[in-house]
């Protein structure tokens, strides 16, 4: 049965036997017990669980309202992941809330993952000479959302892990074990409710750990893609710098032999300007000299920029050779190194 009530805060915590701070709306994540009541805070989802009912505080949230009307009733009826129908009501209520929160985190990850992969595929392209700023902006926004998701997963895991590390806290979550004599008798006859509660919490801790691993893989993929983008940009930048250097050397070569034309352009009287073949001769010398100097500079640039070949490493001697042979070969190598012509005796 699902129904809505409106009460003042003072009336509500007096009826539940709680204190005002227990119903305080804090945007945190915690699971605690007070006066045989379980208080669960999952950021905007705040609930109070008793052995008889589940109270959702201020559910004015669209996705939360949809969950309350369509999914919560079936989950409380025992259709959860662990099928806790045979266990008390608080088990089904805790499982319903944890399942809802895990599904929210899973939905956020499923929304981010294809967007991040699509953006990275568009950015990591060696043919691109520049990076699209709109894609970088989208990647930045997705990276922030991924960081928030990683933080929420970390807080969720820490909240559950604090309970799993304390056996007393797990016992306190089993409300019906202490209020219903029949349930207590069943627990003493073989059904360990504390162990069932531990398995329930551990199951959702493991799911959160799997989501955290997927988010971590996306983070590593983003970091690796950023490195690839920087390498591609550096490669294109080096190409442009090398082209600029080659053009600068060509300009220097032409300017150097252009001094000849400057010299002939001065108002100097000589017998050379009377010969019509001198113009073509000087022009040819200028172009030929400029080309030779430019080729010389390019070869100098290539020798200093091209990667050198690694030094030749002699083959490693086989271990199957006898010891005497190894010593003889080693001594022969030493003799050749120091320029000795005699053969050392075998030792």
mmCIF file with all atom_site columns, N, CA and C in Angstrom, residues 15 99-100 147 167 196 210 227 240 283-284 333 341:
data_model
loop_
_atom_site.group_PDB
_atom_site.id
_atom_site.type_symbol
_atom_site.label_atom_id
_atom_site.label_alt_id
_atom_site.label_comp_id
_atom_site.label_asym_id
_atom_site.label_entity_id
_atom_site.label_seq_id
_atom_site.pdbx_PDB_ins_code
_atom_site.Cartn_x
_atom_site.Cartn_y
_atom_site.Cartn_z
_atom_site.occupancy
_atom_site.B_iso_or_equiv
_atom_site.pdbx_formal_charge
_atom_site.auth_seq_id
_atom_site.auth_comp_id
_atom_site.auth_asym_id
_atom_site.auth_atom_id
_atom_site.pdbx_PDB_model_num
ATOM 1  N N  . UNK A 1 15  ? 6.613  11.253  16.321  1.00 0.00 ? 15  UNK A N  1
ATOM 2  C CA . UNK A 1 15  ? 5.895  10.009  16.037  1.00 0.00 ? 15  UNK A CA 1
ATOM 3  C C  . UNK A 1 15  ? 6.849  8.854   15.765  1.00 0.00 ? 15  UNK A C  1
ATOM 4  N N  . UNK A 1 99  ? 19.275 -0.579  -4.855  1.00 0.00 ? 99  UNK A N  1
ATOM 5  C CA . UNK A 1 99  ? 19.116 -0.898  -6.274  1.00 0.00 ? 99  UNK A CA 1
ATOM 6  C C  . UNK A 1 99  ? 18.764 0.352   -7.075  1.00 0.00 ? 99  UNK A C  1
ATOM 7  N N  . UNK A 1 100 ? 17.927 1.205   -6.516  1.00 0.00 ? 100 UNK A N  1
ATOM 8  C CA . UNK A 1 100 ? 17.584 2.451   -7.211  1.00 0.00 ? 100 UNK A CA 1
ATOM 9  C C  . UNK A 1 100 ? 18.822 3.322   -7.396  1.00 0.00 ? 100 UNK A C  1
ATOM 10 N N  . UNK A 1 147 ? 34.160 12.951  -13.376 1.00 0.00 ? 147 UNK A N  1
ATOM 11 C CA . UNK A 1 147 ? 34.768 13.154  -12.054 1.00 0.00 ? 147 UNK A CA 1
ATOM 12 C C  . UNK A 1 147 ? 33.703 13.154  -10.959 1.00 0.00 ? 147 UNK A C  1
ATOM 13 N N  . UNK A 1 167 ? 30.749 -5.259  12.671  1.00 0.00 ? 167 UNK A N  1
ATOM 14 C CA . UNK A 1 167 ? 29.736 -6.297  12.851  1.00 0.00 ? 167 UNK A CA 1
ATOM 15 C C  . UNK A 1 167 ? 28.536 -5.789  13.647  1.00 0.00 ? 167 UNK A C  1
ATOM 16 N N  . UNK A 1 196 ? 22.988 -12.479 6.171   1.00 0.00 ? 196 UNK A N  1
ATOM 17 C CA . UNK A 1 196 ? 22.214 -12.108 4.987   1.00 0.00 ? 196 UNK A CA 1
ATOM 18 C C  . UNK A 1 196 ? 22.333 -10.620 4.688   1.00 0.00 ? 196 UNK A C  1
ATOM 19 N N  . UNK A 1 210 ? 32.468 -2.385  -9.643  1.00 0.00 ? 210 UNK A N  1
ATOM 20 C CA . UNK A 1 210 ? 32.509 -2.611  -11.093 1.00 0.00 ? 210 UNK A CA 1
ATOM 21 C C  . UNK A 1 210 ? 32.268 -1.309  -11.861 1.00 0.00 ? 210 UNK A C  1
ATOM 22 N N  . UNK A 1 227 ? 47.288 12.560  -24.454 1.00 0.00 ? 227 UNK A N  1
ATOM 23 C CA . UNK A 1 227 ? 48.703 12.417  -24.817 1.00 0.00 ? 227 UNK A CA 1
ATOM 24 C C  . UNK A 1 227 ? 48.865 12.251  -26.325 1.00 0.00 ? 227 UNK A C  1
ATOM 25 N N  . UNK A 1 240 ? 55.822 22.190  -39.442 1.00 0.00 ? 240 UNK A N  1
ATOM 26 C CA . UNK A 1 240 ? 55.734 23.607  -39.813 1.00 0.00 ? 240 UNK A CA 1
ATOM 27 C C  . UNK A 1 240 ? 57.014 24.358  -39.468 1.00 0.00 ? 240 UNK A C  1
ATOM 28 N N  . UNK A 1 283 ? 73.500 36.399  -63.691 1.00 0.00 ? 283 UNK A N  1
ATOM 29 C CA . UNK A 1 283 ? 72.231 35.824  -63.199 1.00 0.00 ? 283 UNK A CA 1
ATOM 30 C C  . UNK A 1 283 ? 72.361 34.323  -62.977 1.00 0.00 ? 283 UNK A C  1
ATOM 31 N N  . UNK A 1 284 ? 73.017 33.609  -63.895 1.00 0.00 ? 284 UNK A N  1
ATOM 32 C CA . UNK A 1 284 ? 73.213 32.180  -63.716 1.00 0.00 ? 284 UNK A CA 1
ATOM 33 C C  . UNK A 1 284 ? 74.060 31.861  -62.499 1.00 0.00 ? 284 UNK A C  1
ATOM 34 N N  . UNK A 1 333 ? 89.174 -10.948 -28.934 1.00 0.00 ? 333 UNK A N  1
ATOM 35 C CA . UNK A 1 333 ? 88.517 -9.653  -29.090 1.00 0.00 ? 333 UNK A CA 1
ATOM 36 C C  . UNK A 1 333 ? 89.307 -8.561  -28.407 1.00 0.00 ? 333 UNK A C  1
ATOM 37 N N  . UNK A 1 341 ? 98.778 -7.997  -32.551 1.00 0.00 ? 341 UNK A N  1
ATOM 38 C CA . UNK A 1 341 ? 98.769 -8.930  -33.692 1.00 0.00 ? 341 UNK A CA 1
ATOM 39 C C  . UNK A 1 341 ? 99.062 -10.346 -33.275 1.00 0.00 ? 341 UNK A C  1
#
